PDB file of C-alpha atoms in Angstrom:
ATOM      1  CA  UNK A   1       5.077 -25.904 -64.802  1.00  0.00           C
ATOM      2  CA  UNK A   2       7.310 -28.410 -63.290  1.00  0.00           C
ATOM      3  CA  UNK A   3       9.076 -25.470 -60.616  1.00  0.00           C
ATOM      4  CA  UNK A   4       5.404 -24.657 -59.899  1.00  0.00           C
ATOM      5  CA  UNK A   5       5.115 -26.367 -56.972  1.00  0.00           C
ATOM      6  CA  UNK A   6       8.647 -25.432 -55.429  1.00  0.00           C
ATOM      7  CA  UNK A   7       8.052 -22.262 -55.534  1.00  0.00           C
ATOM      8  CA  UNK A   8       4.383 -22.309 -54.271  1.00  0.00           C
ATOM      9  CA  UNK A   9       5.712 -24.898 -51.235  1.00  0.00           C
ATOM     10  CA  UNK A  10       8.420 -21.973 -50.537  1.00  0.00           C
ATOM     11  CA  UNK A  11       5.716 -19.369 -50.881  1.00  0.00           C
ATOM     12  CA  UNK A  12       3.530 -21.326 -48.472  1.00  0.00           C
ATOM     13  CA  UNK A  13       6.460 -21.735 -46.110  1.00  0.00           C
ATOM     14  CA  UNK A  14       7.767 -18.273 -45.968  1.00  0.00           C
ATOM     15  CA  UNK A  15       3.561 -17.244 -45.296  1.00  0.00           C
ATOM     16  CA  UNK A  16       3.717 -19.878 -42.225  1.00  0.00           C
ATOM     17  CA  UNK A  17       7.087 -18.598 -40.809  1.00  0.00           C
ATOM     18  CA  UNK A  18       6.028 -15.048 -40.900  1.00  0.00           C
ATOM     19  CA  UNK A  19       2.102 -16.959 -39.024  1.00  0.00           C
ATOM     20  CA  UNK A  20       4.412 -18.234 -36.781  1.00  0.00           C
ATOM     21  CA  UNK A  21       6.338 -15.112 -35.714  1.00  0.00           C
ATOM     22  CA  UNK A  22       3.064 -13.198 -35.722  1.00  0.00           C
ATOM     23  CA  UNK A  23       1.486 -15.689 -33.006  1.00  0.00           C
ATOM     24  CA  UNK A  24       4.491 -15.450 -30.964  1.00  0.00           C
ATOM     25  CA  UNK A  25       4.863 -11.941 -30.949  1.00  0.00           C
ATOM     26  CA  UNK A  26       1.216 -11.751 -30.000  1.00  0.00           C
ATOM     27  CA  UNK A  27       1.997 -14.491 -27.168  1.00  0.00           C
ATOM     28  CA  UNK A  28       4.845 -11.924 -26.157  1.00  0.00           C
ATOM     29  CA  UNK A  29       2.304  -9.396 -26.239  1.00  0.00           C
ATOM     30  CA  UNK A  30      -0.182 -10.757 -24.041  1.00  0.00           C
ATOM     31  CA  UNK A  31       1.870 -11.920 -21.647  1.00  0.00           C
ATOM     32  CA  UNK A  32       3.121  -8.103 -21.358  1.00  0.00           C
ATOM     33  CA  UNK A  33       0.096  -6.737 -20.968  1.00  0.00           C
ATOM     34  CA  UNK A  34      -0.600  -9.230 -18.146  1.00  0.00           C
ATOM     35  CA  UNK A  35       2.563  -8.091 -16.377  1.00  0.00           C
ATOM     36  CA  UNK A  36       1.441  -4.417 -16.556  1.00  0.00           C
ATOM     37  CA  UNK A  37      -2.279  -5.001 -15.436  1.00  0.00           C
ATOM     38  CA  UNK A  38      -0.431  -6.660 -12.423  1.00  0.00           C
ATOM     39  CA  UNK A  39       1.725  -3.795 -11.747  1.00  0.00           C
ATOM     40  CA  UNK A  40      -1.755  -1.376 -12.121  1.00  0.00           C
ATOM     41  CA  UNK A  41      -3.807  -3.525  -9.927  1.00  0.00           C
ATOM     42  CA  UNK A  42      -0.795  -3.777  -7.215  1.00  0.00           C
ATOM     43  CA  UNK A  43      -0.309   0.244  -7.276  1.00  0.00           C
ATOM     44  CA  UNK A  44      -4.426   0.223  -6.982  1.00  0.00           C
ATOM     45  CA  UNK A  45      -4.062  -1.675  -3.813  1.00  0.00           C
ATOM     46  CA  UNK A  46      -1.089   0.117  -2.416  1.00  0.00           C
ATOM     47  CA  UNK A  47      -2.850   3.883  -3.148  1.00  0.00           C
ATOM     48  CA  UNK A  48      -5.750   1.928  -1.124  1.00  0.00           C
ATOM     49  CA  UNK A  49      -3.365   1.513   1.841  1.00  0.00           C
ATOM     50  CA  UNK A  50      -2.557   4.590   1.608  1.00  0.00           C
ATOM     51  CA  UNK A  51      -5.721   6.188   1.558  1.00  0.00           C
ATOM     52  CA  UNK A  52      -6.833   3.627   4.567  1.00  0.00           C
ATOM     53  CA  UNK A  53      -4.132   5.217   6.660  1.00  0.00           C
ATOM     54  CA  UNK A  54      -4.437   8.380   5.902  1.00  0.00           C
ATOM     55  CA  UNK A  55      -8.276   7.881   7.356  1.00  0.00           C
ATOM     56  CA  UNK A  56      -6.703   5.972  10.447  1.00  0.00           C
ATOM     57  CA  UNK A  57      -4.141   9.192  10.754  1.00  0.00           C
ATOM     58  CA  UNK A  58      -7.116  11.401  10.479  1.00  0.00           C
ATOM     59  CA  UNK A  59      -9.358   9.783  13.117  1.00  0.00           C
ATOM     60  CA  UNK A  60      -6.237   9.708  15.203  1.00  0.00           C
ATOM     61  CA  UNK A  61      -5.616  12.996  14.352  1.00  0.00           C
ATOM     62  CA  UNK A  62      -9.061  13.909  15.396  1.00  0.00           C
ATOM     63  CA  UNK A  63      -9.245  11.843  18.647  1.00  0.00           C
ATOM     64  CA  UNK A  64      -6.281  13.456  19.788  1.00  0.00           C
ATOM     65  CA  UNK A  65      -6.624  17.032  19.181  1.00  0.00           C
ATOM     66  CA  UNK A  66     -10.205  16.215  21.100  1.00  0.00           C
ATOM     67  CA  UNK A  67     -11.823  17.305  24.349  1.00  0.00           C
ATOM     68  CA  UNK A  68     -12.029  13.672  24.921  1.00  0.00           C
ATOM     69  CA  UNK A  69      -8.402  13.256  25.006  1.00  0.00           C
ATOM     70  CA  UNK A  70      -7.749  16.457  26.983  1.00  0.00           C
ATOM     71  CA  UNK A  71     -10.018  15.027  29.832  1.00  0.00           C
ATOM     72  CA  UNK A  72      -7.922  11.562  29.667  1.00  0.00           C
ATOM     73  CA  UNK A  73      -5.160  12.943  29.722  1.00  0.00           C
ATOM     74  CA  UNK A  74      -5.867  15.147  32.522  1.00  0.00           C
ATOM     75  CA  UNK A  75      -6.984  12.340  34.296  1.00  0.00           C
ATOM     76  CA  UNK A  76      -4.163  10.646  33.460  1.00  0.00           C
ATOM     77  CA  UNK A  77      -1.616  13.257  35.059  1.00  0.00           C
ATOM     78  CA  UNK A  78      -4.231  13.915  38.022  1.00  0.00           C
ATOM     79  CA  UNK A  79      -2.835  12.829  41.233  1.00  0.00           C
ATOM     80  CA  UNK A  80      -4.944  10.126  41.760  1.00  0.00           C
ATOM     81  CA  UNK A  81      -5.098   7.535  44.869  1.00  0.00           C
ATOM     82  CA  UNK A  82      -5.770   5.173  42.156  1.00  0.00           C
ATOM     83  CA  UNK A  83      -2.170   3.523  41.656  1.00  0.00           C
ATOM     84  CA  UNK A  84      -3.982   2.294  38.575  1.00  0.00           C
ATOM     85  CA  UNK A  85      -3.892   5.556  37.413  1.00  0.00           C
ATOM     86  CA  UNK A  86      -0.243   6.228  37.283  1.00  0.00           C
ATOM     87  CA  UNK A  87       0.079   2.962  35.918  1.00  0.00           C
ATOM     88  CA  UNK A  88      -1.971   3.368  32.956  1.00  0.00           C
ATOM     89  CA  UNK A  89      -0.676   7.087  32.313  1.00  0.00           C
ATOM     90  CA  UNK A  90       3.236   5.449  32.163  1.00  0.00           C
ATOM     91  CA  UNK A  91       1.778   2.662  30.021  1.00  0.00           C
ATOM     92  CA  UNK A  92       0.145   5.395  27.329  1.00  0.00           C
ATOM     93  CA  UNK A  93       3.029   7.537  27.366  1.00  0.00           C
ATOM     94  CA  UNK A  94       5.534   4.789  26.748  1.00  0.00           C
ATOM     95  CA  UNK A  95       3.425   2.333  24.968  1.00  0.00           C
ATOM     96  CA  UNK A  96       1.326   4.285  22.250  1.00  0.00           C
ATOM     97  CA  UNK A  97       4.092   6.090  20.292  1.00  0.00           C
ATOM     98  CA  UNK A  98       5.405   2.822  20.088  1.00  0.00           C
ATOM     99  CA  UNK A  99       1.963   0.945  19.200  1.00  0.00           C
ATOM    100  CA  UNK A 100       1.783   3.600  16.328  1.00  0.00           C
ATOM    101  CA  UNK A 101       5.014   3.161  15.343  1.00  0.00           C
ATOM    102  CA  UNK A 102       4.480  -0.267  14.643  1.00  0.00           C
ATOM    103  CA  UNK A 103       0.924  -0.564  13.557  1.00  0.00           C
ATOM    104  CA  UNK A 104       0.873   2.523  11.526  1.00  0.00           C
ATOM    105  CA  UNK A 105       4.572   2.513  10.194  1.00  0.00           C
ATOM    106  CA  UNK A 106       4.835   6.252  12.025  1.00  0.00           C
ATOM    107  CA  UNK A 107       7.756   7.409  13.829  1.00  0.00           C
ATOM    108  CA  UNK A 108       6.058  10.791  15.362  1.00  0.00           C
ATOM    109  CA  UNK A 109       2.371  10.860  17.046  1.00  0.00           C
ATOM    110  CA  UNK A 110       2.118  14.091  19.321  1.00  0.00           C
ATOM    111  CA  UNK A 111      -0.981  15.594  20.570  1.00  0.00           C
ATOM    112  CA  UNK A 112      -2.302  18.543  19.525  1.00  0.00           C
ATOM    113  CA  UNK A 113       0.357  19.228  16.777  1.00  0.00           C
ATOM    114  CA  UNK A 114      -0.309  16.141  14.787  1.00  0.00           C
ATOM    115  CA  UNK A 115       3.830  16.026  13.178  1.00  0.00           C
ATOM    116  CA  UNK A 116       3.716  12.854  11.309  1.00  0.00           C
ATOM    117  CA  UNK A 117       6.870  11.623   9.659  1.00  0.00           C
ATOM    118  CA  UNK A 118       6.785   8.391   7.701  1.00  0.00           C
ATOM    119  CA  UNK A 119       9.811   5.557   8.582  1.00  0.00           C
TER     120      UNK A 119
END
């Protein structure tokens, strides 16, 4: 009787090491899981950019391979009296591959044929 309670205190101690580990490698656990709903939710929002782009792309798409644009840009190239004219037709050929370069993170915009290439 008298080793009774040294072996029941080692018992006891060996059941709260192995509590112990347990709890940490739950800890260890959770705190992975954390990390990978992270990751998921920041791939969710990055397949959302890319699907909101690929509608801007489209509606540019669209827009350009228009009648709508066809008429600007004829009246863009139309010899016009307006000096304002000429002005805004160098400003749209020089500025908007540019403006979609940088908004849209596009290196080629051309009308009709739509060639997009992703920097």
């Amino acid at each position: 009787m008298s080793n009774a309670g040294p072996v029941q205190f080692s018992y006891i101690q060996k059941l709260m090491e192995a509590l112990f580990q347990r709890i940490v490698k739950m800890e260890e656990e959770n705190k992975e899981s954390k990390k990978e709903r992270e990751r998921e939710r920041e791939r969710e929002r990055e397949r959302e950019r890319e699907r909101s782009l690929q509608e801007i792309l489209s509606i540019l798409n669209n827009f350009m391979n228009s009648r709508v644009m066809d008429w600007i840009l004829w009246l863009l190239k139309m010899n016009s009296p307006f000096g304002i004219l000429k002005k805004i037709n160098s400003w749209a050929v020089s500025l908007f591959p540019a403006l979609c370069n940088k908004v849209l993170g596009y290196r080629h915009l051309h009308h009709r044929s739509l060639s997009i290439e992703r920097s």
